[in-house]
Amino acid sequence: MRALRLENGRLQLTDAPRPVRHGECLVRVTMAGICGTDLELVKGYADFSGIPGHEFVGVVEAVSKPEDRHWIGQRVVGDINIGCGVCRPCRDGIKEHCQNRQVLGIRGRDGAFAEYLTLPSCNLYPVPDAASDVAAVFVEPIAAACRVLEQVSVGPATRVAVMGDGRLGLLIAQVVQTAGAQAEVFGRHDDRVALARRMGLAARLLPAAALAARDRVDVVIEATGAADGLARALDLVRPRGTIVLKSTVHDPVRLSTWPIVVDEITIIGSRCGPFLPALDLLARGNVIVDPLVTCISGLDDFERAFRSAETGLKVIFAIS
Ligand SMILES: [Zn+2]
Ligand SMILES: [Zn+2]
């Protein structure tokens, strides 16, 4: 099969053997999206070598367990964490925190920038007909956005600031609005702020200074991907408010922590989320993704695709 391999920080289109894993389903990948994590992998984060890619939609082509036969021919997306199955977090049902986990295309397991991948059937979710292949590529990041709603209770009276006008920020703002909250995107780019408004979201440029006390919000969701995101989040949140961190920043950050204590701020880390609510939001059309697609590319054109993903929104590979 054709596959994009990452080795020593270099991507190459290669001819790889079809993956075979006992007990798992073989999925023919239809489309796969490039995510910020993929860009970080190429830069050397996590020492990953292999086939990256974890946001995908595909069709189950073969299974290795008879009880999985009903999956054959099913259009699916997949949960990217595969736990060891025996440790405490796995037994508690939180395989995304298994110390020995594999993560599709990120840690210890080849991913979706290839014609085929394998996953256990317990990781697969059928895609409703109402969701297009392009929409389905967004299920994983929308699930990550849905995770916020599991962690923070928001309602019509909750004022939420979503920092970051990138792919994830624009998805999180939409998901938060589905919970009835008043969400506003704070961006750094005129064109993205304008795009957010065209998508029906409240949006403005991130102010250079801290918000006045009366304008500070209950919940700040930080999805800038920038090292100063947490410091800027503290400029927007009210006393006893909550900051949800979505950016995985690897560089050390210098930060005055006293406002966290004095203002009694709650800071929550937030990563992967539930697929079912994400699929439901897409199927109902409550989250729109088409304006977030920068381009759809073939695997042959991977160099240009990765360059577009650096500056654009979502770049998608159409694979088979
Ligand atoms: Zn991702
Ligand atoms: Zn485990």
Coordinates of C-alpha atoms in Angstrom, one line a residue, residues 106-248:
I106 CA 1.2 9.3 17.4
R107 CA 2.7 6.7 19.7
G108 CA 3.8 3.1 19.0
R109 CA 1.3 2.5 16.1
D110 CA 1.1 3.4 12.4
G111 CA -1.7 5.8 11.5
A112 CA -3.9 7.0 8.8
F113 CA -1.7 8.6 6.1
A114 CA -1.8 5.3 4.3
E115 CA -4.3 3.2 2.3
Y116 CA -4.9 0.9 5.2
L117 CA -4.8 0.9 9.0
T118 CA -5.9 -1.5 11.7
L119 CA -7.9 -0.9 14.9
P120 CA -9.7 -3.1 17.4
S121 CA -13.5 -3.1 16.7
C122 CA -14.1 -1.6 20.2
N123 CA -12.3 1.6 18.9
L124 CA -14.6 1.9 15.8
Y125 CA -17.7 4.0 15.4
P126 CA -20.2 3.8 12.5
V127 CA -20.5 7.1 10.6
P128 CA -24.2 8.1 10.1
D129 CA -25.2 8.7 6.4
A130 CA -25.9 12.3 7.2
A131 CA -22.2 13.0 7.8
S132 CA -20.0 13.3 4.7
D133 CA -16.5 11.8 4.5
V134 CA -15.1 15.4 4.9
A135 CA -17.3 15.9 8.0
A136 CA -16.2 12.6 9.4
V137 CA -12.6 13.6 9.3
F138 CA -13.4 16.2 11.9
V139 CA -15.0 13.7 14.4
E140 CA -11.7 13.3 16.4
P141 CA -11.1 17.0 16.9
I142 CA -14.8 17.6 17.6
A143 CA -14.7 14.8 20.2
A144 CA -11.7 16.7 21.8
A145 CA -14.0 19.7 21.9
C146 CA -16.8 17.7 23.4
R147 CA -14.4 16.7 26.2
V148 CA -14.6 20.3 27.5
L149 CA -18.3 19.8 28.1
E150 CA -17.6 16.7 30.2
Q151 CA -15.1 18.7 32.3
V152 CA -16.8 22.1 32.8
S153 CA -20.5 22.6 33.2
V154 CA -21.6 25.4 30.9
G155 CA -25.1 26.7 30.4
P156 CA -26.9 29.7 28.9
A157 CA -25.6 32.1 31.6
T158 CA -21.9 31.0 31.1
R159 CA -19.7 33.4 29.3
V160 CA -17.0 31.5 27.5
A161 CA -13.9 32.8 25.7
V162 CA -12.3 30.5 23.2
M163 CA -8.7 31.6 22.6
G164 CA -7.4 30.6 19.2
D165 CA -8.8 31.1 15.8
G166 CA -7.4 27.9 14.4
R167 CA -9.0 24.6 13.5
L168 CA -9.6 23.5 17.1
G169 CA -10.7 26.9 18.4
L170 CA -13.4 27.2 15.7
L171 CA -14.7 23.7 16.5
I172 CA -14.7 24.2 20.3
A173 CA -16.6 27.5 20.0
Q174 CA -19.3 25.8 18.0
V175 CA -19.5 22.8 20.4
V176 CA -19.7 25.1 23.4
Q177 CA -22.6 27.0 21.8
T178 CA -24.5 23.8 21.4
A179 CA -24.6 23.7 25.2
G180 CA -26.3 27.0 25.1
A181 CA -23.4 29.0 26.4
Q182 CA -22.3 32.4 25.1
A183 CA -19.1 31.7 23.4
E184 CA -16.8 34.2 21.8
V185 CA -13.7 33.5 19.8
F186 CA -10.6 35.5 20.6
G187 CA -8.2 35.4 17.6
R188 CA -5.0 36.8 16.4
H189 CA -5.8 36.9 12.7
D190 CA -8.2 39.4 11.0
D191 CA -9.2 36.8 8.3
R192 CA -9.9 34.1 10.8
V193 CA -11.9 36.4 13.0
A194 CA -13.9 37.4 10.0
L195 CA -14.4 33.7 9.1
A196 CA -15.6 32.9 12.6
R197 CA -18.2 35.7 12.2
R198 CA -19.3 34.3 8.8
M199 CA -19.8 31.0 10.6
G200 CA -22.2 32.7 13.0
L201 CA -19.8 32.9 15.9
A202 CA -19.1 35.9 18.0
A203 CA -15.4 36.8 17.5
R204 CA -12.9 39.5 18.1
L205 CA -9.2 40.1 18.0
L206 CA -7.4 39.1 21.2
P207 CA -6.9 42.4 23.1
A208 CA -3.3 43.5 23.7
A209 CA -4.1 44.1 27.4
A210 CA -6.1 42.3 30.1
L211 CA -9.9 42.6 30.0
A212 CA -11.5 45.0 32.4
A213 CA -12.8 43.3 35.5
R214 CA -16.5 43.6 34.4
D215 CA -15.7 42.0 31.0
R216 CA -13.9 38.9 32.3
V217 CA -15.5 35.6 31.5
D218 CA -16.4 32.5 33.5
V219 CA -14.5 30.0 31.3
V220 CA -11.5 30.5 29.0
I221 CA -10.7 27.6 26.7
E222 CA -7.1 28.1 25.5
A223 CA -6.5 26.6 22.1
T224 CA -3.9 29.0 20.6
G225 CA -1.1 26.4 20.4
A226 CA 1.1 29.3 21.7
A227 CA 3.5 29.2 24.6
D228 CA 2.0 32.4 26.1
G229 CA -1.6 31.1 25.9
L230 CA -2.0 30.4 29.6
A231 CA -0.7 33.8 30.6
R232 CA -3.1 35.5 28.2
A233 CA -5.9 33.3 29.4
L234 CA -5.3 34.7 32.9
D235 CA -6.0 38.1 31.4
L236 CA -9.5 37.1 30.3
V237 CA -10.8 34.9 33.2
R238 CA -12.8 36.2 36.2
P239 CA -12.0 35.5 39.8
R240 CA -13.0 31.9 40.6
G241 CA -13.3 31.2 36.9
T242 CA -11.9 28.2 35.0
I243 CA -9.2 27.9 32.3
V244 CA -9.3 24.8 30.1
L245 CA -5.9 24.1 28.4
K246 CA -6.0 22.4 25.0
S247 CA -2.6 23.5 23.6
T248 CA 0.2 21.0 24.0

